mmCIF file of C-alpha atoms in Angstrom:
data_model
loop_
_atom_site.group_PDB
_atom_site.id
_atom_site.type_symbol
_atom_site.label_atom_id
_atom_site.label_comp_id
_atom_site.label_asym_id
_atom_site.label_seq_id
_atom_site.Cartn_x
_atom_site.Cartn_y
_atom_site.Cartn_z
ATOM 1 C CA UNK A 1 113.390 90.090 73.040
ATOM 2 C CA UNK A 2 112.140 89.830 69.398
ATOM 3 C CA UNK A 3 109.004 87.787 68.849
ATOM 4 C CA UNK A 4 109.740 84.269 67.476
ATOM 5 C CA UNK A 5 108.269 83.503 64.169
ATOM 6 C CA UNK A 6 106.543 80.306 63.252
ATOM 7 C CA UNK A 7 105.582 78.924 59.820
ATOM 8 C CA UNK A 8 102.486 76.768 59.825
ATOM 9 C CA UNK A 9 101.984 74.518 56.803
ATOM 10 C CA UNK A 10 98.632 73.006 57.178
ATOM 11 C CA UNK A 11 95.776 72.510 54.560
ATOM 12 C CA UNK A 12 92.912 72.014 56.894
ATOM 13 C CA UNK A 13 91.723 75.554 57.327
ATOM 14 C CA UNK A 14 89.835 75.091 60.595
ATOM 15 C CA UNK A 15 92.930 73.493 62.295
ATOM 16 C CA UNK A 16 95.231 76.073 60.770
ATOM 17 C CA UNK A 17 92.941 78.924 62.112
ATOM 18 C CA UNK A 18 92.794 77.419 65.507
ATOM 19 C CA UNK A 19 96.558 76.957 65.723
ATOM 20 C CA UNK A 20 97.152 80.485 64.496
ATOM 21 C CA UNK A 21 95.014 81.993 67.301
ATOM 22 C CA UNK A 22 96.587 79.872 69.931
ATOM 23 C CA UNK A 23 100.130 80.687 68.684
ATOM 24 C CA UNK A 24 99.450 84.372 68.514
ATOM 25 C CA UNK A 25 97.883 84.285 72.003
ATOM 26 C CA UNK A 26 101.221 82.750 73.174
ATOM 27 C CA UNK A 27 103.183 85.665 71.800
ATOM 28 C CA UNK A 28 104.426 84.102 68.487
ATOM 29 C CA UNK A 29 104.316 85.680 65.025
ATOM 30 C CA UNK A 30 102.606 83.284 62.632
ATOM 31 C CA UNK A 31 102.597 82.879 58.841
ATOM 32 C CA UNK A 32 100.610 80.205 57.115
ATOM 33 C CA UNK A 33 100.624 78.085 53.929
ATOM 34 C CA UNK A 34 97.797 75.813 52.895
ATOM 35 C CA UNK A 35 99.665 73.686 50.297
ATOM 36 C CA UNK A 36 103.062 72.059 49.986
ATOM 37 C CA UNK A 37 104.484 74.202 47.192
ATOM 38 C CA UNK A 38 103.694 77.504 48.867
ATOM 39 C CA UNK A 39 104.888 76.139 52.201
ATOM 40 C CA UNK A 40 108.222 74.935 50.751
ATOM 41 C CA UNK A 41 108.809 78.300 49.085
ATOM 42 C CA UNK A 42 108.095 80.156 52.316
ATOM 43 C CA UNK A 43 110.317 77.786 54.329
ATOM 44 C CA UNK A 44 113.255 78.157 51.996
ATOM 45 C CA UNK A 45 112.907 81.989 51.605
ATOM 46 C CA UNK A 46 111.589 83.196 54.910
ATOM 47 C CA UNK A 47 113.323 83.830 58.257
ATOM 48 C CA UNK A 48 111.476 81.514 60.728
ATOM 49 C CA UNK A 49 112.336 80.104 64.139
ATOM 50 C CA UNK A 50 110.267 76.919 63.836
ATOM 51 C CA UNK A 51 108.034 75.178 61.377
ATOM 52 C CA UNK A 52 104.858 73.130 62.079
ATOM 53 C CA UNK A 53 104.473 70.856 59.190
ATOM 54 C CA UNK A 54 101.518 68.561 58.140
ATOM 55 C CA UNK A 55 102.401 65.425 56.145
ATOM 56 C CA UNK A 56 99.317 65.086 53.912
ATOM 57 C CA UNK A 57 99.424 68.271 51.834
ATOM 58 C CA UNK A 58 98.379 69.234 48.290
ATOM 59 C CA UNK A 59 101.085 69.503 45.538
ATOM 60 C CA UNK A 60 104.069 68.401 47.807
ATOM 61 C CA UNK A 61 103.780 66.180 50.856
ATOM 62 C CA UNK A 62 105.221 67.137 54.155
ATOM 63 C CA UNK A 63 108.034 64.513 54.121
ATOM 64 C CA UNK A 64 109.332 65.753 50.720
ATOM 65 C CA UNK A 65 109.185 69.364 52.095
ATOM 66 C CA UNK A 66 111.167 68.163 55.194
ATOM 67 C CA UNK A 67 113.764 66.525 52.953
ATOM 68 C CA UNK A 68 114.341 69.595 50.926
ATOM 69 C CA UNK A 69 114.481 71.918 54.064
ATOM 70 C CA UNK A 70 117.087 69.778 55.572
ATOM 71 C CA UNK A 71 119.427 70.286 52.555
ATOM 72 C CA UNK A 72 119.722 73.914 53.604
ATOM 73 C CA UNK A 73 118.651 74.315 57.178
ATOM 74 C CA UNK A 74 118.501 72.737 60.656
ATOM 75 C CA UNK A 75 115.463 74.905 61.645
ATOM 76 C CA UNK A 76 113.264 73.009 64.196
ATOM 77 C CA UNK A 77 110.418 71.226 62.411
ATOM 78 C CA UNK A 78 107.499 69.591 64.258
ATOM 79 C CA UNK A 79 105.434 67.140 62.159
ATOM 80 C CA UNK A 80 101.608 67.548 62.811
ATOM 81 C CA UNK A 81 99.682 64.848 61.116
ATOM 82 C CA UNK A 82 96.826 62.328 61.454
ATOM 83 C CA UNK A 83 99.180 59.434 60.720
ATOM 84 C CA UNK A 84 100.108 57.692 63.959
ATOM 85 C CA UNK A 85 101.813 54.514 62.621
ATOM 86 C CA UNK A 86 105.259 53.857 64.049
ATOM 87 C CA UNK A 87 106.785 53.558 60.660
ATOM 88 C CA UNK A 88 105.464 57.109 59.714
ATOM 89 C CA UNK A 89 106.953 58.530 62.828
ATOM 90 C CA UNK A 90 110.279 56.794 62.252
ATOM 91 C CA UNK A 91 110.413 58.034 58.703
ATOM 92 C CA UNK A 92 109.651 61.641 59.719
ATOM 93 C CA UNK A 93 112.150 61.623 62.559
ATOM 94 C CA UNK A 94 114.910 60.006 60.311
ATOM 95 C CA UNK A 95 114.326 62.438 57.597
ATOM 96 C CA UNK A 96 114.926 65.341 59.992
ATOM 97 C CA UNK A 97 111.941 66.164 62.061
ATOM 98 C CA UNK A 98 112.657 67.358 65.649
ATOM 99 C CA UNK A 99 109.381 66.111 66.928
ATOM 100 C CA UNK A 100 106.061 64.469 65.899
ATOM 101 C CA UNK A 101 102.544 65.254 67.145
ATOM 102 C CA UNK A 102 99.451 63.283 65.907
ATOM 103 C CA UNK A 103 95.845 64.504 65.447
ATOM 104 C CA UNK A 104 93.873 64.919 67.503
ATOM 105 C CA UNK A 105 96.152 66.592 69.910
ATOM 106 C CA UNK A 106 96.047 68.622 73.060
ATOM 107 C CA UNK A 107 97.111 72.166 72.243
ATOM 108 C CA UNK A 108 99.060 72.397 75.618
ATOM 109 C CA UNK A 109 101.242 69.510 74.492
ATOM 110 C CA UNK A 110 102.016 71.021 71.136
ATOM 111 C CA UNK A 111 102.873 74.326 72.828
ATOM 112 C CA UNK A 112 105.138 72.566 75.238
ATOM 113 C CA UNK A 113 106.951 70.780 72.439
ATOM 114 C CA UNK A 114 107.315 74.148 70.577
ATOM 115 C CA UNK A 115 108.964 75.658 73.655
ATOM 116 C CA UNK A 116 111.317 72.687 74.085
ATOM 117 C CA UNK A 117 112.322 72.859 70.362
ATOM 118 C CA UNK A 118 112.981 76.581 70.438
ATOM 119 C CA UNK A 119 114.869 76.363 73.720
ATOM 120 C CA UNK A 120 117.067 73.547 72.257
ATOM 121 C CA UNK A 121 117.819 75.751 69.213
ATOM 122 C CA UNK A 122 118.687 78.776 71.424
ATOM 123 C CA UNK A 123 121.223 76.818 73.355
ATOM 124 C CA UNK A 124 123.084 75.450 70.312
ATOM 125 C CA UNK A 125 126.800 76.251 70.637
ATOM 126 C CA UNK A 126 127.968 79.485 68.871
ATOM 127 C CA UNK A 127 130.768 77.568 67.109
ATOM 128 C CA UNK A 128 129.180 75.687 64.256
ATOM 129 C CA UNK A 129 132.094 73.439 63.402
ATOM 130 C CA UNK A 130 133.075 70.274 65.284
ATOM 131 C CA UNK A 131 136.201 68.428 64.331
ATOM 132 C CA UNK A 132 137.764 65.086 65.308
ATOM 133 C CA UNK A 133 140.824 64.556 63.159
ATOM 134 C CA UNK A 134 139.663 64.431 59.529
ATOM 135 C CA UNK A 135 136.052 64.174 60.600
ATOM 136 C CA UNK A 136 134.183 67.520 60.338
ATOM 137 C CA UNK A 137 130.558 68.295 61.347
ATOM 138 C CA UNK A 138 129.243 71.801 60.292
ATOM 139 C CA UNK A 139 126.072 72.745 62.148
ATOM 140 C CA UNK A 140 125.467 75.840 60.022
ATOM 141 C CA UNK A 141 125.558 73.814 56.747
ATOM 142 C CA UNK A 142 124.139 70.651 58.271
ATOM 143 C CA UNK A 143 126.950 68.777 56.625
ATOM 144 C CA UNK A 144 129.494 66.102 57.656
ATOM 145 C CA UNK A 145 132.741 65.331 55.873
ATOM 146 C CA UNK A 146 135.800 63.095 56.260
ATOM 147 C CA UNK A 147 139.001 64.304 54.537
ATOM 148 C CA UNK A 148 136.667 66.670 52.631
ATOM 149 C CA UNK A 149 134.530 63.837 51.339
ATOM 150 C CA UNK A 150 130.840 64.258 52.099
ATOM 151 C CA UNK A 151 128.982 61.775 54.294
ATOM 152 C CA UNK A 152 125.155 61.464 53.940
ATOM 153 C CA UNK A 153 123.498 61.078 57.333
ATOM 154 C CA UNK A 154 119.821 60.907 58.485
ATOM 155 C CA UNK A 155 118.704 63.507 61.103
ATOM 156 C CA UNK A 156 119.118 60.949 63.947
ATOM 157 C CA UNK A 157 122.541 59.767 62.837
ATOM 158 C CA UNK A 158 123.668 63.467 62.608
ATOM 159 C CA UNK A 159 122.395 64.236 66.083
ATOM 160 C CA UNK A 160 124.026 61.151 67.559
ATOM 161 C CA UNK A 161 127.375 61.955 65.828
ATOM 162 C CA UNK A 162 127.123 65.596 66.885
ATOM 163 C CA UNK A 163 126.728 64.505 70.472
ATOM 164 C CA UNK A 164 129.603 62.093 70.316
ATOM 165 C CA UNK A 165 131.809 64.734 68.823
ATOM 166 C CA UNK A 166 130.843 67.346 71.381
ATOM 167 C CA UNK A 167 131.915 64.797 74.064
ATOM 168 C CA UNK A 168 134.871 63.292 72.287
ATOM 169 C CA UNK A 169 137.139 61.165 74.489
ATOM 170 C CA UNK A 170 134.405 60.753 77.009
ATOM 171 C CA UNK A 171 132.674 57.435 77.569
ATOM 172 C CA UNK A 172 128.884 57.884 77.147
ATOM 173 C CA UNK A 173 126.370 55.399 78.454
ATOM 174 C CA UNK A 174 123.503 54.192 76.243
ATOM 175 C CA UNK A 175 121.080 55.820 78.720
ATOM 176 C CA UNK A 176 122.865 59.233 78.423
ATOM 177 C CA UNK A 177 122.883 58.913 74.568
ATOM 178 C CA UNK A 178 119.139 58.136 74.524
ATOM 179 C CA UNK A 179 118.327 61.146 76.748
ATOM 180 C CA UNK A 180 120.464 63.487 74.638
ATOM 181 C CA UNK A 181 119.463 62.337 71.162
ATOM 182 C CA UNK A 182 116.043 60.631 71.518
ATOM 183 C CA UNK A 183 114.751 62.766 74.370
ATOM 184 C CA UNK A 184 113.739 62.183 78.039
ATOM 185 C CA UNK A 185 110.276 60.936 76.956
ATOM 186 C CA UNK A 186 111.626 58.140 74.794
ATOM 187 C CA UNK A 187 110.175 54.866 76.015
ATOM 188 C CA UNK A 188 111.815 52.414 73.722
ATOM 189 C CA UNK A 189 114.804 50.073 74.220
ATOM 190 C CA UNK A 190 118.314 51.574 74.679
ATOM 191 C CA UNK A 191 119.508 49.036 72.132
ATOM 192 C CA UNK A 192 118.396 51.645 69.554
ATOM 193 C CA UNK A 193 121.739 53.282 70.364
ATOM 194 C CA UNK A 194 123.596 50.054 69.210
ATOM 195 C CA UNK A 195 121.711 50.165 65.945
ATOM 196 C CA UNK A 196 122.605 53.769 65.141
ATOM 197 C CA UNK A 197 126.141 53.319 66.150
ATOM 198 C CA UNK A 198 126.370 50.487 63.603
ATOM 199 C CA UNK A 199 124.953 52.912 60.983
ATOM 200 C CA UNK A 200 127.573 55.490 61.813
ATOM 201 C CA UNK A 201 130.400 52.972 61.801
ATOM 202 C CA UNK A 202 129.365 51.696 58.374
ATOM 203 C CA UNK A 203 129.394 55.251 56.999
ATOM 204 C CA UNK A 204 132.476 56.548 58.671
ATOM 205 C CA UNK A 205 134.832 53.910 60.257
ATOM 206 C CA UNK A 206 134.249 51.151 57.696
ATOM 207 C CA UNK A 207 134.172 53.458 54.722
ATOM 208 C CA UNK A 208 137.337 55.394 55.490
ATOM 209 C CA UNK A 209 139.052 52.502 57.316
ATOM 210 C CA UNK A 210 139.551 54.590 60.456
ATOM 211 C CA UNK A 211 138.400 53.497 63.848
ATOM 212 C CA UNK A 212 136.939 56.478 65.592
ATOM 213 C CA UNK A 213 133.879 55.111 67.377
ATOM 214 C CA UNK A 214 134.975 52.757 70.186
ATOM 215 C CA UNK A 215 132.903 50.403 72.351
ATOM 216 C CA UNK A 216 133.485 50.227 76.115
ATOM 217 C CA UNK A 217 132.046 46.874 76.906
ATOM 218 C CA UNK A 218 129.324 46.954 79.545
ATOM 219 C CA UNK A 219 129.247 50.767 79.635
ATOM 220 C CA UNK A 220 128.645 52.515 76.269
ATOM 221 C CA UNK A 221 130.584 54.280 73.480
ATOM 222 C CA UNK A 222 133.103 57.023 72.866
ATOM 223 C CA UNK A 223 134.405 58.901 69.906
ATOM 224 C CA UNK A 224 138.197 58.903 70.281
ATOM 225 C CA UNK A 225 140.320 61.757 68.971
ATOM 226 C CA UNK A 226 143.630 60.014 68.351
ATOM 227 C CA UNK A 227 145.376 63.474 68.072
#
């Protein structure tokens, strides 16, 4: 099996060197960038399996790098930063991060999160196109359209819609949706599902006057394929 390649974008040289040695020890190939501009260029031009991305970077900050990466790729991105405010985490995750680790961190935890992210990517279905009627979700292009009209979604909205489409015509409980989209270690309220369902409905059902996302009272939600 070919070695998996990780791009590390981190401006603190001591942390970057420490991580490089640990990742190499675990069998990964590692390339590094110490500023945002270089990191963005490498991310867009290189062939990586995962990116570890700091937020506070010279020239271009990590969130802007993430936004630009997500226009072209769904490569796993783990945010690594000293910021630990909930709002910063939410912003990073909504903009497309797969995970978020704050400094100081235990290297064992970061390595575990890397393994999970890489495993999740490896088990992505071969078929990159999901369809429900006129609604289409393209995993390869990271794009959603309805009747060929583009729909702009955050990373979390995209992941939720993807799971609903993969399980079309199946009633999904809030708990199951939380586990699939937010992860098993999510400790918040399952009402977060209701919030994001509203977001999807406003961008799809309401906008196109087509009821696709249905509520099963007392149970959860399903995406119904009328065909």
